[in-house]
Coordinates of C-alpha atoms in Angstrom, one line a residue:
Chain A
M289 CA -21.0 7.4 10.3
N290 CA -20.2 4.9 7.6
L291 CA -17.9 2.5 9.2
G292 CA -17.0 1.1 5.8
S293 CA -14.8 3.9 4.9
T294 CA -12.6 3.5 8.0
A295 CA -12.8 -0.3 8.0
N296 CA -9.4 -1.8 7.9
M297 CA -8.7 -4.5 5.3
S298 CA -7.7 -8.0 5.3
D299 CA -7.2 -10.4 2.5
I300 CA -7.3 -14.1 3.1
Q301 CA -4.2 -14.8 1.1
E302 CA -2.3 -11.9 2.6
A303 CA -3.4 -12.8 6.1
T304 CA -2.0 -16.2 5.5
N305 CA 1.1 -15.0 3.8
Q306 CA 1.9 -12.7 6.7
L307 CA 1.6 -15.6 9.0
L308 CA 4.0 -17.7 6.8
H309 CA 6.7 -15.0 7.0
V310 CA 10.4 -15.6 6.6
N311 CA 10.9 -19.3 6.8
L312 CA 12.5 -20.5 3.6
H313 CA 12.4 -24.2 4.7
E314 CA 8.6 -24.2 5.2
N315 CA 6.6 -26.8 3.5
Q316 CA 5.4 -25.2 0.4
R317 CA 2.4 -27.6 0.0
D318 CA 0.1 -25.3 2.0
T319 CA 0.9 -22.1 0.0
H320 CA -0.8 -23.2 -3.2
V321 CA -4.0 -21.4 -3.8
T322 CA -6.7 -23.9 -4.0
E323 CA -8.7 -22.5 -6.8
S324 CA -10.8 -25.4 -7.7
V325 CA -14.2 -25.7 -6.0
P326 CA -16.2 -28.9 -5.7
R327 CA -18.3 -28.9 -8.9
S328 CA -21.5 -30.0 -7.1
E329 CA -21.5 -27.0 -4.8
S330 CA -20.5 -24.4 -7.4
E331 CA -22.3 -25.4 -10.5
H332 CA -24.2 -22.4 -11.8
L333 CA -23.8 -20.6 -8.5
R334 CA -23.6 -16.9 -9.1
V335 CA -23.7 -14.3 -6.4
T336 CA -23.5 -10.6 -5.8
I337 CA -20.4 -9.5 -4.0
G338 CA -20.2 -6.2 -2.1
A339 CA -16.9 -4.6 -1.5
T340 CA -15.8 -1.6 0.6
V341 CA -13.2 0.6 -0.9
P342 CA -11.6 3.9 0.2
T343 CA -14.1 6.6 -0.4
G344 CA -13.3 8.5 -3.6
F345 CA -11.8 5.5 -5.3
E346 CA -15.0 3.7 -6.2
Q347 CA -14.4 4.2 -10.0
A348 CA -10.8 2.9 -9.7
A349 CA -12.1 -0.2 -7.9
A350 CA -14.8 -0.7 -10.5
D351 CA -12.1 -0.5 -13.2
E352 CA -10.0 -3.1 -11.5
V353 CA -13.0 -5.4 -11.2
R354 CA -13.8 -5.0 -14.8
E355 CA -10.1 -5.7 -15.8
K356 CA -9.5 -8.7 -13.6
L357 CA -12.9 -10.3 -13.2
K358 CA -14.5 -9.2 -16.4
S359 CA -17.5 -8.1 -14.4
S360 CA -19.3 -4.7 -14.5
C361 CA -19.8 -2.9 -11.2
K362 CA -22.6 -1.0 -9.6
I363 CA -21.2 1.9 -7.6
S364 CA -23.4 2.5 -4.6
K365 CA -24.8 5.8 -3.4
D366 CA -23.6 4.6 0.0
R367 CA -20.1 6.0 -0.4
G368 CA -17.2 3.5 -0.4
K369 CA -19.1 0.5 -1.7
I370 CA -19.3 -1.2 -5.0
Y371 CA -21.3 -4.3 -6.1
F372 CA -20.6 -6.9 -8.8
D373 CA -21.8 -10.3 -9.8
I374 CA -19.5 -13.3 -10.0
S375 CA -19.6 -17.1 -10.3
V376 CA -18.3 -18.7 -7.2
E377 CA -15.3 -20.1 -9.0
S378 CA -13.9 -16.6 -9.1
L379 CA -13.9 -16.2 -5.4
A380 CA -10.1 -16.5 -5.1
Q381 CA -9.5 -13.9 -7.7
V382 CA -11.9 -11.6 -5.8
H383 CA -9.7 -11.8 -2.8
R384 CA -6.7 -10.7 -4.9
L385 CA -8.2 -7.3 -5.8
R386 CA -5.9 -4.6 -4.6
S387 CA -8.4 -1.7 -4.4
V388 CA -10.7 -3.4 -2.0
D389 CA -10.7 -3.2 1.8
N390 CA -13.4 -5.7 2.8
L391 CA -15.7 -8.1 1.0
F392 CA -19.2 -9.5 1.7
V393 CA -21.7 -11.6 -0.1
V394 CA -25.1 -10.0 -0.6
V395 CA -28.0 -11.9 0.9
Q396 CA -30.6 -9.3 -0.3
E397 CA -30.8 -5.8 -1.5
L398 CA -33.9 -4.0 -0.5
K399 CA -34.3 -0.7 -2.4
D400 CA -36.8 1.8 -1.3
Y401 CA -37.4 0.2 2.0
Q402 CA -40.5 1.5 3.7
F403 CA -39.7 2.3 7.3
K404 CA -42.7 2.5 9.6
E405 CA -43.3 5.5 11.8
T406 CA -42.4 4.2 15.2
K407 CA -39.3 2.6 16.5
E408 CA -41.1 -0.4 17.8
K409 CA -42.7 -1.1 14.4
V410 CA -39.4 -0.6 12.5
L411 CA -37.6 -3.1 14.8
K412 CA -40.4 -5.6 14.6
D413 CA -40.1 -5.4 10.8
F414 CA -36.4 -6.2 11.0
E415 CA -37.2 -9.2 13.2
E416 CA -39.6 -10.5 10.7
L417 CA -37.3 -9.9 7.9
A418 CA -34.6 -12.2 9.2
G419 CA -36.7 -15.3 8.6
K420 CA -37.7 -14.3 5.0
L421 CA -34.3 -13.8 3.5
P422 CA -32.7 -16.1 0.9
W423 CA -29.9 -17.2 3.1
S424 CA -28.9 -20.5 1.5
D425 CA -26.8 -19.5 -1.5
P426 CA -24.9 -16.8 0.4
L427 CA -24.2 -19.2 3.2
K428 CA -22.8 -21.7 0.7
V429 CA -20.4 -19.0 -0.5
W430 CA -19.5 -18.2 3.1
K431 CA -18.7 -21.9 3.7
I432 CA -16.5 -22.1 0.6
N433 CA -14.8 -19.0 1.6
T434 CA -14.1 -20.3 5.1
S435 CA -12.7 -23.5 3.8
F436 CA -10.1 -21.5 1.9
K437 CA -9.1 -19.9 5.2
K438 CA -8.9 -23.1 7.1
K439 CA -6.7 -24.9 4.6
K440 CA -4.0 -22.2 4.9
T441 CA -3.9 -21.1 8.5
K442 CA -1.9 -23.4 10.8
R443 CA -1.2 -22.7 14.4
K444 CA 2.5 -23.6 14.0
K445 CA 2.9 -20.7 11.7
L446 CA 1.0 -18.4 14.0
N447 CA 3.6 -19.2 16.7
Q448 CA 6.5 -18.6 14.3
N449 CA 5.0 -15.3 13.3
L450 CA 4.6 -14.3 16.9
N451 CA 8.2 -14.9 17.7
K452 CA 9.3 -12.9 14.7
E453 CA 7.1 -10.0 15.6
K454 CA 8.6 -10.0 19.1
I455 CA 12.1 -10.0 17.7
D456 CA 11.3 -7.2 15.3
N457 CA 9.7 -5.1 18.0
E458 CA 12.9 -5.5 20.1
R459 CA 15.1 -4.6 17.2
D460 CA 12.9 -1.7 16.3
K461 CA 13.1 -0.4 19.9
R462 CA 16.9 -0.7 20.0
E463 CA 17.2 1.0 16.6
E464 CA 15.0 3.8 17.8
R465 CA 17.0 4.3 21.0
D466 CA 20.2 4.3 19.1
V467 CA 19.0 6.8 16.5
K468 CA 17.4 8.9 19.2
K469 CA 20.8 9.3 21.0
E470 CA 22.5 10.1 17.7
L471 CA 19.9 12.5 16.6
S472 CA 19.4 14.4 19.8
N473 CA 22.7 16.1 19.1
N474 CA 21.5 17.4 15.8
S475 CA 18.5 19.5 15.5
L476 CA 16.1 16.9 14.2
D477 CA 12.5 17.8 14.7
S478 CA 11.6 16.7 18.2
H479 CA 8.0 16.0 17.1
I480 CA 9.1 13.0 15.1
L481 CA 11.2 11.5 17.9
D482 CA 8.6 12.1 20.5
Y483 CA 6.0 10.5 18.3
Y484 CA 7.6 7.1 18.3
E485 CA 7.6 7.2 22.1
K486 CA 3.9 8.0 22.3
P487 CA 2.0 5.2 24.1
A488 CA -0.7 5.1 21.4
I489 CA 1.9 4.4 18.7
K490 CA 3.8 1.8 20.8
E491 CA 0.4 0.3 21.3
E492 CA -0.3 0.1 17.6
I493 CA 2.7 -2.2 17.3
S494 CA 2.0 -4.3 20.3
T495 CA -1.6 -4.7 19.3
L496 CA -0.4 -6.5 16.2
V497 CA 1.3 -9.0 18.6
G498 CA -1.8 -9.1 20.7
D499 CA -4.0 -10.0 17.8
V500 CA -1.7 -12.8 16.8
L501 CA -1.7 -14.1 20.4
A502 CA -5.5 -13.9 20.5
S503 CA -6.0 -15.8 17.3
C504 CA -3.5 -18.3 18.6
K505 CA -5.7 -18.9 21.6
N506 CA -8.8 -19.1 19.5
E507 CA -7.3 -21.8 17.4
T508 CA -6.8 -24.0 20.5
E509 CA -10.3 -23.6 21.7
E510 CA -11.6 -24.1 18.2
S511 CA -9.9 -27.4 17.7
L512 CA -11.2 -28.6 21.0
K513 CA -14.8 -27.6 20.2
E514 CA -14.8 -29.0 16.7
D515 CA -15.5 -32.5 17.9
T516 CA -18.3 -31.7 20.2
D517 CA -20.3 -29.0 18.3
P518 CA -19.6 -29.0 14.6
E519 CA -22.8 -27.3 13.4
V520 CA -23.6 -24.6 16.0
L521 CA -22.0 -21.5 14.5
K522 CA -21.2 -18.4 16.4
F523 CA -22.3 -15.1 14.8
R524 CA -22.7 -11.4 15.3
V525 CA -24.6 -8.7 13.5
T526 CA -22.9 -5.5 12.5
C527 CA -25.2 -2.6 11.5
N528 CA -24.0 0.4 9.6
R529 CA -26.6 3.1 9.4
A530 CA -26.5 6.4 7.5
G531 CA -29.4 8.7 7.0
E532 CA -31.3 11.5 8.8
K533 CA -34.8 10.2 8.9
H534 CA -34.3 7.0 10.9
C535 CA -36.0 6.7 14.2
F536 CA -33.8 4.0 15.5
S537 CA -30.1 3.4 16.2
S538 CA -27.8 1.0 14.5
N539 CA -27.3 -0.8 17.8
E540 CA -31.1 -1.4 18.2
A541 CA -31.4 -2.7 14.7
A542 CA -28.4 -5.0 15.2
R543 CA -29.8 -6.3 18.4
D544 CA -33.3 -7.0 17.3
F545 CA -32.3 -8.3 13.8
G546 CA -29.7 -10.4 15.5
G547 CA -32.2 -11.9 17.9
A548 CA -34.3 -13.0 15.0
V549 CA -31.4 -14.5 13.2
Q550 CA -30.5 -16.4 16.3
D551 CA -34.0 -17.8 16.6
H552 CA -34.0 -18.7 12.9
F553 CA -30.7 -20.6 12.8
K554 CA -30.2 -21.5 16.4
W555 CA -26.7 -20.0 16.2
K556 CA -24.9 -18.7 19.2
A557 CA -24.3 -15.0 19.5
D558 CA -20.8 -13.9 20.2
M559 CA -19.5 -10.4 19.6
T560 CA -15.8 -11.1 19.4
N561 CA -15.2 -14.7 18.5
F562 CA -17.6 -15.4 15.7
D563 CA -17.8 -17.6 12.6
V564 CA -20.4 -15.6 10.7
E565 CA -20.6 -11.9 10.6
V566 CA -24.0 -10.7 9.3
L567 CA -24.0 -7.2 7.9
L568 CA -27.0 -5.0 8.0
N569 CA -26.2 -1.9 5.9
I570 CA -28.8 0.9 5.9
H571 CA -28.3 3.9 3.8
D572 CA -31.4 6.2 3.7
N573 CA -34.0 4.0 2.1
E574 CA -31.7 1.3 1.0
V575 CA -31.2 -1.8 3.2
I576 CA -28.6 -4.4 2.3
V577 CA -28.1 -7.6 4.2
G578 CA -24.8 -9.4 3.7
I579 CA -22.4 -11.9 5.1
A580 CA -18.8 -10.8 5.6
L581 CA -16.1 -12.7 3.7
T582 CA -13.1 -10.9 5.2
E583 CA -12.0 -10.0 8.7
E584 CA -10.4 -7.0 10.2
S585 CA -7.5 -9.0 11.4
L586 CA -4.4 -7.2 10.3
H587 CA -4.5 -3.6 9.2
R588 CA -2.1 -3.3 6.4
R589 CA -1.5 -5.8 3.6
N590 CA 2.1 -5.3 2.6
I591 CA 3.5 -3.7 5.7
T592 CA 4.8 -5.9 8.5
H593 CA 6.8 -3.1 10.1
F594 CA 4.5 -0.2 11.1
G595 CA 5.2 3.4 11.5
P596 CA 3.1 6.2 12.9
T597 CA 1.3 7.2 9.7
T598 CA 1.3 4.1 7.5
L599 CA -1.1 4.4 4.6
R600 CA -3.7 1.8 3.7
S601 CA -2.5 -0.4 0.8
T602 CA -5.8 0.0 -0.9
L603 CA -5.4 3.8 -0.8
A604 CA -1.8 3.5 -2.1
Y605 CA -3.2 1.3 -5.0
G606 CA -5.9 3.8 -5.8
M607 CA -3.4 6.7 -5.9
L608 CA -1.0 4.8 -8.2
R609 CA -3.8 3.8 -10.4
L610 CA -4.8 7.4 -10.8
C611 CA -1.5 8.0 -12.6
S612 CA -2.0 5.3 -15.1
P613 CA 1.5 3.8 -14.9
Q614 CA 2.9 2.7 -18.2
P615 CA 5.6 -0.1 -18.7
S616 CA 9.0 1.2 -17.8
D617 CA 7.8 4.3 -16.0
I618 CA 10.0 5.5 -13.2
I619 CA 7.8 6.0 -10.1
V620 CA 9.1 7.8 -7.0
D621 CA 7.7 8.4 -3.5
P622 CA 10.0 11.1 -2.1
M623 CA 8.4 11.0 1.4
C624 CA 7.8 7.3 1.7
G625 CA 7.5 6.6 5.4
T626 CA 7.3 2.9 5.8
G627 CA 7.1 2.5 2.0
A628 CA 3.4 1.6 1.6
I629 CA 3.1 3.3 -1.8
P630 CA 6.3 2.0 -3.6
I631 CA 5.8 -1.5 -2.2
E632 CA 2.3 -1.6 -3.5
G633 CA 3.7 -0.3 -6.8
A634 CA 6.4 -2.9 -7.1
T635 CA 3.9 -5.7 -6.4
E636 CA 1.2 -4.6 -8.8
W637 CA 3.1 -2.7 -11.4
S638 CA 6.2 -4.8 -11.6
N639 CA 6.9 -3.5 -15.2
C640 CA 7.8 -0.1 -13.7
F641 CA 10.7 0.9 -11.5
H642 CA 10.0 2.2 -8.0
I643 CA 12.1 4.4 -5.8
A644 CA 11.3 5.0 -2.1
G645 CA 12.9 7.8 -0.3
D646 CA 12.7 9.5 3.1
N647 CA 14.9 11.7 5.3
N648 CA 14.1 9.8 8.4
P649 CA 16.5 6.8 8.9
L650 CA 13.9 4.9 10.8
A651 CA 11.5 5.2 8.0
V652 CA 14.0 4.1 5.4
N653 CA 15.0 1.1 7.4
R654 CA 11.4 0.1 7.9
T655 CA 10.9 0.4 4.2
A656 CA 13.9 -1.8 3.5
N657 CA 12.6 -4.3 6.0
N658 CA 9.1 -4.3 4.4
I659 CA 10.7 -4.8 1.0
S660 CA 12.6 -7.8 2.4
S661 CA 9.5 -9.3 3.9
L662 CA 7.7 -8.8 0.6
L663 CA 10.5 -10.5 -1.3
T664 CA 10.3 -13.6 0.8
K665 CA 6.5 -13.6 0.6
S666 CA 6.5 -13.5 -3.1
Q667 CA 9.1 -16.2 -3.3
I668 CA 7.0 -18.6 -1.2
K669 CA 3.8 -17.6 -2.9
E670 CA 4.9 -18.2 -6.4
G671 CA 7.4 -20.9 -5.8
K672 CA 9.7 -18.9 -8.0
L673 CA 13.5 -18.6 -8.0
S674 CA 13.3 -14.8 -8.6
W675 CA 13.7 -12.9 -5.5
G676 CA 14.4 -9.3 -6.4
L677 CA 11.8 -6.6 -7.1
P678 CA 12.1 -3.5 -9.2
I679 CA 12.4 -1.2 -6.2
D680 CA 15.2 0.7 -4.3
A681 CA 15.3 2.7 -1.1
I682 CA 17.3 5.9 -0.6
Q683 CA 17.8 8.3 2.3
W684 CA 17.3 11.9 1.1
D685 CA 15.8 15.3 1.7
I686 CA 12.6 16.1 -0.3
C687 CA 13.8 19.7 -0.7
N688 CA 17.1 18.6 -2.3
L689 CA 16.4 15.4 -4.3
P690 CA 19.5 13.8 -5.6
L691 CA 17.8 12.9 -8.9
R692 CA 18.5 14.1 -12.4
T693 CA 16.3 16.8 -13.7
G694 CA 13.4 15.5 -15.7
S695 CA 14.2 11.8 -15.1
V696 CA 11.0 10.7 -13.2
D697 CA 7.7 9.8 -14.9
I698 CA 5.4 9.6 -11.8
I699 CA 5.5 10.9 -8.3
V700 CA 3.0 9.5 -5.8
T701 CA 3.2 10.5 -2.1
D702 CA 1.5 11.0 1.1
M703 CA 2.4 14.6 2.1
P704 CA 2.8 15.5 5.8
F705 CA -0.6 16.4 7.3
G706 CA 0.6 18.5 10.1
K707 CA -1.5 16.7 12.6
R708 CA 0.2 13.3 12.9
M709 CA 3.6 14.2 11.5
G710 CA 5.2 17.7 11.2
S711 CA 3.1 20.8 11.9
K712 CA 0.9 23.1 10.0
K713 CA 3.3 25.9 10.3
R714 CA 6.1 23.8 8.7
N715 CA 3.9 23.0 5.8
W716 CA 3.8 26.6 4.7
N717 CA 7.5 26.4 3.9
L718 CA 7.7 22.8 3.1
Y719 CA 4.9 22.6 0.5
P720 CA 6.2 25.1 -2.0
A721 CA 9.7 23.6 -1.7
C722 CA 8.3 20.1 -2.3
L723 CA 6.3 21.2 -5.4
W724 CA 9.4 22.9 -6.8
E725 CA 11.7 19.9 -6.4
M726 CA 9.0 17.5 -7.6
G727 CA 8.5 19.7 -10.6
R728 CA 12.2 19.6 -11.3
I729 CA 12.7 15.9 -11.3
C730 CA 9.5 15.2 -13.1
K731 CA 9.5 14.7 -16.9
P732 CA 8.0 17.7 -18.7
G733 CA 4.9 17.0 -20.8
T734 CA 4.3 13.4 -19.8
G735 CA 5.1 13.4 -16.1
R736 CA 2.3 13.4 -13.5
A737 CA 1.9 13.3 -9.7
A738 CA -0.7 12.1 -7.2
L739 CA -0.3 13.9 -3.9
L740 CA -2.3 13.1 -0.8
T741 CA -2.7 15.8 1.9
Q742 CA -5.1 17.0 4.6
D743 CA -3.7 20.5 4.5
K744 CA -5.7 21.4 1.5
K745 CA -5.4 25.2 2.1
C746 CA -1.7 25.2 2.2
F747 CA -1.4 22.9 -0.8
T748 CA -3.7 25.0 -2.9
K749 CA -1.8 28.1 -2.1
A750 CA 1.6 26.5 -2.9
L751 CA 0.2 25.2 -6.1
S752 CA -1.1 28.5 -7.2
G753 CA 2.4 29.9 -7.6
M754 CA 3.5 27.0 -9.7
E755 CA 1.1 27.0 -12.7
H756 CA 4.0 27.1 -15.2
V757 CA 5.1 23.7 -13.8
W758 CA 2.0 21.9 -12.5
R759 CA -1.5 21.7 -13.8
K760 CA -4.2 20.3 -11.5
V761 CA -6.4 17.8 -13.5
H762 CA -8.4 16.0 -10.8
T763 CA -9.2 16.0 -7.1
V764 CA -10.4 13.0 -5.1
W765 CA -11.8 13.6 -1.7
V766 CA -10.9 10.9 0.7
N767 CA -11.3 10.0 4.4
I768 CA -8.2 9.0 6.3
G769 CA -9.1 7.7 9.7
G770 CA -11.8 10.4 10.1
L771 CA -9.8 13.3 8.6
H772 CA -11.0 14.8 5.4
A773 CA -8.1 14.7 3.0
A774 CA -7.6 15.1 -0.8
V775 CA -5.6 13.4 -3.5
Y776 CA -4.6 15.9 -6.1
L777 CA -3.7 14.6 -9.5
L778 CA -1.3 16.9 -11.3
N779 CA 0.2 16.9 -14.8
R780 CA 3.7 18.2 -15.4
T781 CA 3.5 21.0 -18.0
P782 CA 5.8 20.8 -21.1
L783 CA 7.9 23.6 -19.8
A784 CA 11.5 22.3 -19.3
F785 CA 13.1 23.1 -16.0
V786 CA 16.0 25.5 -16.2
H787 CA 18.5 25.2 -13.4
P788 CA 18.5 28.6 -11.6
S789 CA 21.4 29.9 -9.6
G790 CA 21.0 29.4 -5.8
Q791 CA 19.9 33.1 -5.3
D792 CA 17.1 33.0 -7.9
K793 CA 15.5 29.9 -6.3
E794 CA 15.5 31.5 -2.8
E795 CA 13.9 34.6 -4.2
L796 CA 11.3 32.7 -6.0
L797 CA 10.4 30.6 -3.0
S798 CA 10.2 33.4 -0.5
A799 CA 8.1 35.5 -2.9
K800 CA 5.5 32.7 -3.0
N801 CA 5.3 32.7 0.8
D802 CA 4.3 36.3 1.1
Chain B
M128 CA 21.2 -0.1 -4.7
K129 CA 20.8 -1.2 -8.3
L130 CA 22.6 0.3 -11.3
L131 CA 19.4 1.5 -12.7
T132 CA 19.0 3.7 -9.6
H133 CA 22.6 4.9 -9.9
N134 CA 21.8 6.0 -13.4
L135 CA 19.1 8.4 -12.0
L136 CA 21.1 9.7 -9.1
S137 CA 22.9 13.1 -9.3
S138 CA 24.7 15.1 -6.7
H139 CA 22.8 18.1 -5.3
V140 CA 25.6 19.8 -3.5
R141 CA 25.2 23.6 -3.7
G142 CA 26.2 25.1 -7.0
V143 CA 27.0 21.8 -8.7
G144 CA 23.8 21.5 -10.9
P145 CA 23.9 19.1 -13.8
R146 CA 27.7 18.7 -13.3
G147 CA 26.9 16.4 -10.4
F148 CA 26.1 13.5 -12.7
P149 CA 27.2 10.8 -12.7
L150 CA 28.2 9.9 -9.2
R151 CA 31.4 7.9 -9.0
L152 CA 30.6 4.5 -7.7
Q153 CA 32.8 2.4 -5.5
A154 CA 31.7 -0.8 -3.8
T155 CA 33.1 -3.0 -1.1
E156 CA 30.2 -5.5 -1.1
V157 CA 28.1 -6.4 -4.1
R158 CA 25.4 -9.1 -4.4
V159 CA 23.6 -10.6 -7.4
I160 CA 19.9 -11.1 -6.8
P161 CA 17.9 -12.5 -9.6
V162 CA 14.9 -10.6 -10.8
E163 CA 12.1 -11.8 -13.1
F164 CA 13.0 -11.0 -16.7
N165 CA 10.6 -8.7 -18.4
P166 CA 11.8 -8.1 -22.0
D167 CA 9.3 -5.4 -22.6
F168 CA 10.5 -3.4 -19.6
V169 CA 14.1 -3.7 -20.6
A170 CA 13.5 -2.8 -24.2
R171 CA 11.6 0.4 -23.2
M172 CA 14.2 1.3 -20.6
I173 CA 17.1 1.2 -23.1
P174 CA 16.4 4.6 -24.7
K175 CA 16.2 6.2 -21.2
V176 CA 19.5 4.9 -20.0
E177 CA 22.5 7.3 -19.8
W178 CA 25.0 4.9 -21.3
A179 CA 28.3 6.5 -20.4
A180 CA 27.3 6.6 -16.7
L181 CA 26.1 3.0 -16.8
L182 CA 29.3 1.8 -18.4
E183 CA 31.5 3.7 -16.0
A184 CA 29.6 2.3 -13.0
A185 CA 29.7 -1.3 -14.4
D186 CA 33.4 -0.8 -15.0
H187 CA 34.0 0.2 -11.4
L188 CA 32.2 -2.9 -10.2
R189 CA 34.3 -4.9 -12.6
L190 CA 31.3 -6.4 -14.4
V191 CA 31.9 -8.3 -17.5
E192 CA 29.6 -8.9 -20.5
V193 CA 28.2 -5.4 -20.5
P194 CA 27.1 -4.2 -23.9
K195 CA 28.8 -1.0 -24.9
E196 CA 25.8 0.4 -26.7
P197 CA 22.3 -0.5 -28.0
I198 CA 22.7 -2.8 -31.0
Q199 CA 20.6 -2.6 -34.1
G200 CA 17.2 -4.4 -33.5
Y201 CA 17.9 -4.7 -29.8
E202 CA 14.1 -4.9 -29.1
Q203 CA 14.0 -8.4 -30.4
D204 CA 17.4 -9.6 -29.3
E205 CA 16.8 -11.6 -26.2
T206 CA 20.5 -12.2 -25.4
F207 CA 21.2 -8.4 -25.5
L208 CA 18.1 -7.7 -23.4
R209 CA 19.0 -10.3 -20.8
K210 CA 22.5 -8.8 -20.4
M211 CA 21.0 -5.4 -19.9
H212 CA 18.4 -6.8 -17.5
H213 CA 21.2 -8.3 -15.4
V214 CA 23.3 -5.1 -15.4
L215 CA 20.4 -2.8 -14.6
L216 CA 18.4 -4.8 -12.1
E217 CA 20.3 -7.7 -10.7
V218 CA 23.6 -6.3 -9.5
E219 CA 23.1 -4.8 -6.0
V220 CA 25.6 -2.6 -4.3
V221 CA 25.3 -3.5 -0.6
E222 CA 28.2 -1.5 0.8
G223 CA 30.0 1.3 -1.0
T224 CA 30.2 5.0 -1.8
L225 CA 29.0 7.5 -4.3
Q226 CA 31.2 10.5 -5.0
C227 CA 30.2 13.9 -6.4
P228 CA 32.4 14.4 -9.5
E229 CA 32.4 18.1 -9.0
S230 CA 32.7 18.7 -5.3
G231 CA 34.3 15.5 -4.2
R232 CA 31.6 15.0 -1.5
V233 CA 31.2 11.3 -0.6
F234 CA 27.9 9.7 0.1
P235 CA 27.9 6.2 1.8
I236 CA 25.8 3.2 0.7
T237 CA 25.0 1.0 3.7
R238 CA 22.9 -2.2 3.6
G239 CA 22.0 -1.3 0.1
I240 CA 20.7 2.1 1.0
P241 CA 22.5 5.3 -0.2
N242 CA 22.4 8.1 2.3
M243 CA 22.2 11.3 0.2
L244 CA 21.5 13.7 3.1
L245 CA 23.6 16.9 3.1
N246 CA 24.3 19.1 6.1
E247 CA 23.2 22.7 6.3
E248 CA 26.2 24.4 4.6
E249 CA 26.1 22.0 1.6
T250 CA 22.5 22.6 0.6
E251 CA 21.0 25.1 -1.8
T252 CA 18.4 26.7 0.5

């Protein structure tokens, strides 16, 4: 299985900013992006960077790279990966790409790799390979990359972040209890309430705290060791293997290749607390060796307050991009959850206006909290006086949106899957009603929607009754934590919506469900 | 809640239809939060704004310096655009209410978030 597609992202700047958090009195000296690289190291240093992106959005990522870095991309046959060349000076900009989950620097690409017939021979070849690779330039890039990280991360801020996370978790728990009491009197779907109580979900939140604690500890050990062993690096090898004709496993390859790397560099192997992560990506006959430039530290870029089904920011970015937002477009997410999509929108397309809505008060509050965190982040990051963003949050019902007919340009949303939230049976009724309301609020002719769902059958059926309102123009197949989902790009037809009487609407909707 | 959002909101109480716009705005707490000025955004927004609704809302919030209508050549008039930018994006209603002009139904605004949920009897389906 290609781990790249489910890998969780991190971004140096964002990891840092998340650690900086809400303290307005913080010394702003550390927040400046150090873009300048010592001339002697970087002169004429060009490297190939590999990036993992959500599968299905390789083209969107390539477009972003072309726009922002002026580089052309090669889209790999190994799904979810793109490659492009840059000069090392652009490294900071590479980290600011919104469509990218993880980054690595390519040590060598071996196309048409000839695997020998037996496992022993193949593994021996890998061992011999380690010593023959052109490590030096990629390692220089790794070093420069690491020095970015070191300048920004401070232990003091880790502690502050830890305290805030604790407080937020307490507050969230209290809020949840209060809302639960209030809602148990109404007939709110018990699925939703029970979900927040599930141990796995509670764990998701406390893992965040755990991660921060762990990196806290590491910092202490690190600073002690620094004086004694400055040059002995710790490393691990991660092998991703895809293909049917291999006679070896990824673990075996990682183990033997890793052994040779250790002999070559005299580094120390450490699976959890490593400085260098060597990547061995094998896809059929293509072998690519790389060094990771990002870590899987925190899962979501803009979201500091998690919910049960929070969407990856890179996926949110890809979906928004699909709709080609134009300046002054009104962009709505009518089932926003923790607000991943509108928040990504407000950050990257600040010349549009974003509205986040949900029926669940917990979700709306989380969205508002995430917006506040974002405001403070952007304030610190840019040293600007501005602190508002073009985004608002509203509590509403998707089946009865309190928006003017034809007032919205773009709708982007993550529709309930039925597995993690809601149920498949509910979707049969929900999906037609959603498409109807979304069709009403969306501007005829120019409006469009990007809708993510795993319940493709139900969606297709619901859509088939709405051809006079929505026309499907494109489908992107994506992978959400192992589930096969689709993003449907729809164009709103020029047909103006005529407000029917209550009876007509009910008849129309029930006819579709037969 | 910003006034630009108010300009898009409409009551969806059963049977009300387009007569549910605009919602009558009352505020007990208002905040001004600066937002980065983007003249292109404001200029393109002007033709999309429902002016009567905007003026009514601004009036209820007792805002001053609100242009009564787009002036000729507004796209290049920075003073005009900055005033509109302020009215649409920088005035935040933190606590208040929105009232349906047709049915009288009141929706609360709490911590900047309007709650537009209806109960069973009030909805269309």
